[in-house]
Short mmCIF file of C-alpha atoms in Angstrom, two decimals:
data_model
loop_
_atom_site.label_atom_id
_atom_site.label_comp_id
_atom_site.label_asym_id
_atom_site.label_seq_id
_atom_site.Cartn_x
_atom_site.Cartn_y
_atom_site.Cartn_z
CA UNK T 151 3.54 -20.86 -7.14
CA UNK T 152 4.90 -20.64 -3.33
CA UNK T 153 5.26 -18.11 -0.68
CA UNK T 154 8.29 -18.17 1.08
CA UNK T 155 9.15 -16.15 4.40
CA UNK T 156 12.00 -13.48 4.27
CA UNK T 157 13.86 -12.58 7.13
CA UNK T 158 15.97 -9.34 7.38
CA UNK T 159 17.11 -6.58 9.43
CA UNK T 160 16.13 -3.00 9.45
CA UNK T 161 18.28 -0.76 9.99
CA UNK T 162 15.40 1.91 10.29
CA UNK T 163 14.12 0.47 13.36
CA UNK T 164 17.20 -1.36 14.60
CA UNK T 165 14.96 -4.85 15.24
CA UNK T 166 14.57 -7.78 12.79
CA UNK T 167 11.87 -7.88 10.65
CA UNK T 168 9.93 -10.53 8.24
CA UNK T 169 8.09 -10.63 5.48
CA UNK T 170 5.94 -13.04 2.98
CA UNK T 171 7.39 -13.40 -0.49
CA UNK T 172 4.79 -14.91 -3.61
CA UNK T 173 7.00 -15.91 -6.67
CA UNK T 174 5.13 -17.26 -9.45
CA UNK T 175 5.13 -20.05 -11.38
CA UNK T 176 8.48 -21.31 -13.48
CA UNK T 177 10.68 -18.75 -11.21
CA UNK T 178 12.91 -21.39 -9.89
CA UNK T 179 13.44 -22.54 -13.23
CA UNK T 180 13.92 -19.43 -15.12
CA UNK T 181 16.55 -16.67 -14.87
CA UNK T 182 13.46 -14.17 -15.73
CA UNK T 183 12.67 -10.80 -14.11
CA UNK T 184 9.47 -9.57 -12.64
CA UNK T 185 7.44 -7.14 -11.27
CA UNK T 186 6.76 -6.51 -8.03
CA UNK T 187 3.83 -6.00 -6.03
CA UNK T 188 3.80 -4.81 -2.44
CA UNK T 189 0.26 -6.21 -0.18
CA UNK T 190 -0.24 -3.93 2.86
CA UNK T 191 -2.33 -4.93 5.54
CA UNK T 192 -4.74 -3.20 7.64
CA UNK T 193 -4.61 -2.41 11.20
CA UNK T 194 -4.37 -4.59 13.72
CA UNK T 195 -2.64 -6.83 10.75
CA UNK T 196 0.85 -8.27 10.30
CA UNK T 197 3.07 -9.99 7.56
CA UNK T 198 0.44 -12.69 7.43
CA UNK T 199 -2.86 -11.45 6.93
CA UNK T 200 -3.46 -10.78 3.54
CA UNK T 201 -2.18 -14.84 3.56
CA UNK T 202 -3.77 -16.29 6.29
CA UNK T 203 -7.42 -13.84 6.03
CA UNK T 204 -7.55 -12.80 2.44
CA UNK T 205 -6.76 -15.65 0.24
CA UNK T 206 -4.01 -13.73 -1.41
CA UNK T 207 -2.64 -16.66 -2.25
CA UNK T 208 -5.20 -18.01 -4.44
CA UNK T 209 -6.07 -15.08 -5.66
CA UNK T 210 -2.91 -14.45 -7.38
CA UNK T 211 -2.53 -18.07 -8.60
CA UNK T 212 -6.13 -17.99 -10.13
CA UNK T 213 -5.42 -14.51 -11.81
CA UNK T 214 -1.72 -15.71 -13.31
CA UNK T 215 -3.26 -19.16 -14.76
CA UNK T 216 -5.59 -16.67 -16.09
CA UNK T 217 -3.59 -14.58 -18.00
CA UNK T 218 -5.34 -11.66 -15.96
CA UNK T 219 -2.32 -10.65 -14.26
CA UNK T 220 1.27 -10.58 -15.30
CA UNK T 221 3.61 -13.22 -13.48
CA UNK T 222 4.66 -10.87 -10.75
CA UNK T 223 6.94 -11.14 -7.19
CA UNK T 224 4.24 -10.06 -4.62
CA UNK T 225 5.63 -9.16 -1.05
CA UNK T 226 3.34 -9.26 1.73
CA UNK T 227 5.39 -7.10 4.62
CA UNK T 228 4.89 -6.01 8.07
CA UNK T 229 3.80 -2.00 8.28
CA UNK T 230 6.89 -2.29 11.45
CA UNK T 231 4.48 -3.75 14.04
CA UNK T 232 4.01 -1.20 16.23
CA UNK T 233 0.97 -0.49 18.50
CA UNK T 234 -2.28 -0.77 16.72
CA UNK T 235 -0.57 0.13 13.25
CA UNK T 236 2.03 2.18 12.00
CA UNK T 237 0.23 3.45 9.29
CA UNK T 238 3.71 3.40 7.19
CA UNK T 239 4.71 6.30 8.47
CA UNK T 240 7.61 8.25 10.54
CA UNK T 241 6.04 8.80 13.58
CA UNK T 242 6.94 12.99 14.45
CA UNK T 243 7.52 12.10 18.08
CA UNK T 244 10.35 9.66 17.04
CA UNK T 245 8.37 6.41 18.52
CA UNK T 246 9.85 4.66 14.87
CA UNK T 247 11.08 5.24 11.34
CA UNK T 248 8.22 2.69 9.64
CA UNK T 249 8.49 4.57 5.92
CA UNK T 250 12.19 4.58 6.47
CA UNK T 251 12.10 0.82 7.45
CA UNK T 252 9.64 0.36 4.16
CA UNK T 253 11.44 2.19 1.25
CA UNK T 254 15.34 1.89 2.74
CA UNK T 255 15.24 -1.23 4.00
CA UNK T 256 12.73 -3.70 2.50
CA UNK T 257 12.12 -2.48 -1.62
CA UNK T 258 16.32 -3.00 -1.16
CA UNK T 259 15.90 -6.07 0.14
CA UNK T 260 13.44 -7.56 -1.91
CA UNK T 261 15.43 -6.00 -4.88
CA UNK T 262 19.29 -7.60 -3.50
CA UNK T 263 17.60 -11.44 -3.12
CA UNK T 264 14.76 -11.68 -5.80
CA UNK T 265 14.84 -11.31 -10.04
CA UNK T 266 12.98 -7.84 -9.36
CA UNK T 267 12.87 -5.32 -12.23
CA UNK T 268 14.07 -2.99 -10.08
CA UNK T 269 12.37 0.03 -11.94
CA UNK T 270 9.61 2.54 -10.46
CA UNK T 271 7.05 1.25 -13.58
CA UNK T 272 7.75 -2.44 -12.21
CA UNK T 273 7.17 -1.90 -8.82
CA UNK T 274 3.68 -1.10 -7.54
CA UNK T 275 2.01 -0.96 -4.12
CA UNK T 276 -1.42 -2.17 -3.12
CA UNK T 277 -3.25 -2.43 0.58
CA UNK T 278 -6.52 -2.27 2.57
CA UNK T 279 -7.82 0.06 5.43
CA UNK T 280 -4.74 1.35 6.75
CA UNK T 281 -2.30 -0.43 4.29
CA UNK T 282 -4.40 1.33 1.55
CA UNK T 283 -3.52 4.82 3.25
CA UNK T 284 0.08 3.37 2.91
CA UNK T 285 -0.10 2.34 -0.17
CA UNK T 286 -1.24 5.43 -1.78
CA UNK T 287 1.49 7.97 0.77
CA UNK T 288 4.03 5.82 -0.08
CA UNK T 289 4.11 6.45 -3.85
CA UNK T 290 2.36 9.91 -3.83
CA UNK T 291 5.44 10.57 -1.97
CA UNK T 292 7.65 8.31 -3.49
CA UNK T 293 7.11 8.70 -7.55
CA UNK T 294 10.65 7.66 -8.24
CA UNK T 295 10.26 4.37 -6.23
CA UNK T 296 6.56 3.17 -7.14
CA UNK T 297 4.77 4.08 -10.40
CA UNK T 298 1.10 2.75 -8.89
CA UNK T 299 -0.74 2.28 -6.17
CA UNK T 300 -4.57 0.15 -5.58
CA UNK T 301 -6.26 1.08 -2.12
CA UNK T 302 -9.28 -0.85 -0.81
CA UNK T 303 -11.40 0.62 1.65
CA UNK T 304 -8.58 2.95 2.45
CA UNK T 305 -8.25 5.05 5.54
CA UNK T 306 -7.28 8.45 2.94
CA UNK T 307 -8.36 10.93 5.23
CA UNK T 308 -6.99 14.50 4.96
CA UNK T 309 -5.46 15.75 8.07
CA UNK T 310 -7.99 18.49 7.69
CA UNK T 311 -10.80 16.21 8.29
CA UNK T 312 -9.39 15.03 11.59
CA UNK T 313 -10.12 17.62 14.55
CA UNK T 314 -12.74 15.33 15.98
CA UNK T 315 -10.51 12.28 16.26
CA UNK T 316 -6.93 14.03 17.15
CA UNK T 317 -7.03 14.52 20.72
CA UNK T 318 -8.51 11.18 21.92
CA UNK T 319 -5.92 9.21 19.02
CA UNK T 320 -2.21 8.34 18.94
CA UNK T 321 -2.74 10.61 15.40
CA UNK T 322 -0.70 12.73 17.30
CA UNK T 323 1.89 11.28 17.84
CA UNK T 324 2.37 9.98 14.10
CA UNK T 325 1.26 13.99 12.74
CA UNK T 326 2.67 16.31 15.25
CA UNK T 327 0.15 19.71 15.45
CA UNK T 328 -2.55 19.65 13.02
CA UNK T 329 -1.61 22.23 10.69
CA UNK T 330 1.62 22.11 10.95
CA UNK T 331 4.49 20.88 7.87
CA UNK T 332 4.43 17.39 8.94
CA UNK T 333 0.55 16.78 8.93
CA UNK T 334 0.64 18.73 5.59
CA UNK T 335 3.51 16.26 4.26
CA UNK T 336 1.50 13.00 4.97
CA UNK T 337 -1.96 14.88 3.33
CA UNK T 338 -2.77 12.62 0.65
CA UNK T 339 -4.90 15.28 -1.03
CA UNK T 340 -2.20 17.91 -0.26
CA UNK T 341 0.65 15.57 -1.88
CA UNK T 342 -1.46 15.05 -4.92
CA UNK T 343 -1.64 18.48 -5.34
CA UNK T 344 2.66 18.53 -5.53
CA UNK T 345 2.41 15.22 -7.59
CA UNK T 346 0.34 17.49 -10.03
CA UNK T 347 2.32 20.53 -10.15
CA UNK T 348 5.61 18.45 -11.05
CA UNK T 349 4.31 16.29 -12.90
CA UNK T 350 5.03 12.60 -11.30
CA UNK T 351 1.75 11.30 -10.84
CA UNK T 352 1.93 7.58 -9.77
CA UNK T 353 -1.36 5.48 -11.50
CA UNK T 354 -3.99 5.47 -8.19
CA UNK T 355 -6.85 2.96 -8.37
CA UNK T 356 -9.37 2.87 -4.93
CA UNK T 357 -12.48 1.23 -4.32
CA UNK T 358 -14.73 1.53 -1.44
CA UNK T 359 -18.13 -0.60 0.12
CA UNK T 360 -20.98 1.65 0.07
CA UNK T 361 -21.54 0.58 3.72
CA UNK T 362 -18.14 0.60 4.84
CA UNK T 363 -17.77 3.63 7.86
CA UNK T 364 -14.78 4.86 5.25
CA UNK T 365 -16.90 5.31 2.16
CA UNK T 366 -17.54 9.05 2.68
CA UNK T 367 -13.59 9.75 2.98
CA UNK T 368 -12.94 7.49 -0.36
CA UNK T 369 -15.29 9.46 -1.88
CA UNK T 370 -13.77 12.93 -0.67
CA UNK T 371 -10.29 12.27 -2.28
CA UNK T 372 -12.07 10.82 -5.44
CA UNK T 373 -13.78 13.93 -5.73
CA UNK T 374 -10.38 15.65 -4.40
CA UNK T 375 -8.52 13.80 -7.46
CA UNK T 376 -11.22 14.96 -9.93
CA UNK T 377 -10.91 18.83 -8.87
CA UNK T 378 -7.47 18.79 -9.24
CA UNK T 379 -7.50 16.80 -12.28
CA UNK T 380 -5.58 14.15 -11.24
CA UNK T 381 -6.18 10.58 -13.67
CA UNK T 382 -7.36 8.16 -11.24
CA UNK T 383 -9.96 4.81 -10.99
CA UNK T 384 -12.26 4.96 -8.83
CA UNK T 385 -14.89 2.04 -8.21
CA UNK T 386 -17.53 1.16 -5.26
CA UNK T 387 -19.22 -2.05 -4.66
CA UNK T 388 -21.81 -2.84 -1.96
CA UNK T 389 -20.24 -3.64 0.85
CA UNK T 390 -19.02 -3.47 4.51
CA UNK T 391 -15.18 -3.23 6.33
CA UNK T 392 -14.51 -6.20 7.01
CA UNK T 393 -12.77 -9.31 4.99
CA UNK T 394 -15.52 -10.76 3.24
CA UNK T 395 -15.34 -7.27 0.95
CA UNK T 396 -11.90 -7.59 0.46
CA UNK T 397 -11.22 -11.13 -0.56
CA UNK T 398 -13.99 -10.51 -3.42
CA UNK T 399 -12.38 -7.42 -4.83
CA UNK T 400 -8.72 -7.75 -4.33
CA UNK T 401 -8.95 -9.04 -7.87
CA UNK T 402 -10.42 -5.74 -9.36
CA UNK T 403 -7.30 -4.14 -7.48
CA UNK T 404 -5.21 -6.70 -9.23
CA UNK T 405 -6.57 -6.16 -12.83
CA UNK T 406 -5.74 -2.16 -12.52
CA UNK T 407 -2.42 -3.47 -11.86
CA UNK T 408 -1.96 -5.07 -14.59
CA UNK T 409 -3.61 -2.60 -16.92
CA UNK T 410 -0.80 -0.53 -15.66
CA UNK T 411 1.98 -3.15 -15.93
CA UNK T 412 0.81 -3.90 -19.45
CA UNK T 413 1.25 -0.59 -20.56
#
């Protein structure tokens, strides 16, 4: 297996951009497609961290040799690099187009220089903290691009649970007023509730820590997902925020994945 970097240029945010690109074992040999799997990081994060922090590398390699996880393209990418974290978003005051930059630029990319199956049920999206928020938005919103999506220790807040944080955040900046169409459009309970009434519901995994300052919201869209009756896996593990958690379950993210790639 090797990573390789990827360089491109976005035409979302008019800047060059980079990203880490896994391809498994036998793929220089072979003329075979594959799946791919997008790694979001966190906050504070870039292209390199689920590398460099979260033994992502190894983690895959171990879980291929395995036969636990389908030989897969997995793309580590930047969320844009903006600030403290883009959260994969278009921002409403027009700071940057980083879901633009995500699903116009780099799935085309990725699809244009790598043996992709370049179909929504071969292309999946998993994250952590604020790449699990990603993760999740991104195919709740974009069913015809991403057929799954695996959060860990994701930030899926509803805008409705925000008031406290929203004047002393750059939340903003990325939501325009609180109540307004745009907050409502980047809901993640409020875009399951679309995803249900038409009928494109992209397979959601999450799991949480039990001590992780997040556990309350996972559990608010779990139970969210459950009133509207929305198929979903939900798991929790003891456990804080922090890296330690998420090297050790990154593979139970990884085996929903393939559950869903198997089928």
């Amino acid at each position: 297996m090797s990573i390789q970097p990827h360089s491109f240029f976005s035409g979302a945010l008019y800047a060059r951009k980079s990203c880490f690109v896994y391809v498994p074992a036998g793929y220089e040999q072979s003329e075979q497609r594959y799946p791919v799997i997008y790694l979001l990081h966190g906050m504070h994060g870039s292209e390199s961290s689920w590398m460099l922090k979260g033994n992502a590398e190894q983690t895959l390699d171990q879980l291929m040799n395995n036969g636990e996880l389908i030989p897969s393209i997995v793309v580590m990418p930047s969320d844009g690099g903006y600030g403290q974290g883009t959260f994969y978003m278009d921002w409403y005051d027009g700071t940057g187009n980083f879901e633009q930059y995500f699903i116009y630029d780099l799935v085309p990319e990725i699809d244009r220089h790598y043996r992709t199956i370049d179909s929504s049920n071969q292309r999946v999206l998993c994250g952590l903290s604020m790449g699990g928020f990603g993760a999740v938005s991104l195919a709740l919103r974009h069913p015809e691009r991403f057929g799954a999506a695996a959060s860990l220790s994701g930030g899926l807040v509803s805008s409705q649970h925000l008031i406290d944080q929203y004047a002393r955040s750059d939340v903003g900046r990325m939501i325009g007023p609180l109540h307004g169409p745009y907050a409502e459009s980047y809901d993640p309970q409020l875009v399951a509730n679309l995803r249900m009434q038409d009928g494109r519901c992209p397979a959601l995994y999450m799991n949480c820590g039990t001590s992780d300052y997040l556990y309350t919201m996972n559990q608010d869209f779990h139970l969210h997902l459950k009133t509207i009756g929305y198929t979903h896996t939900y798991e929790q593990f003891e456990g804080e925020h922090n890296w330690t958690y998420w090297k050790e379950h990154l593979p139970d993210a990884l085996r929903f994945i393939q559950s869903y790639l198997a089928h």
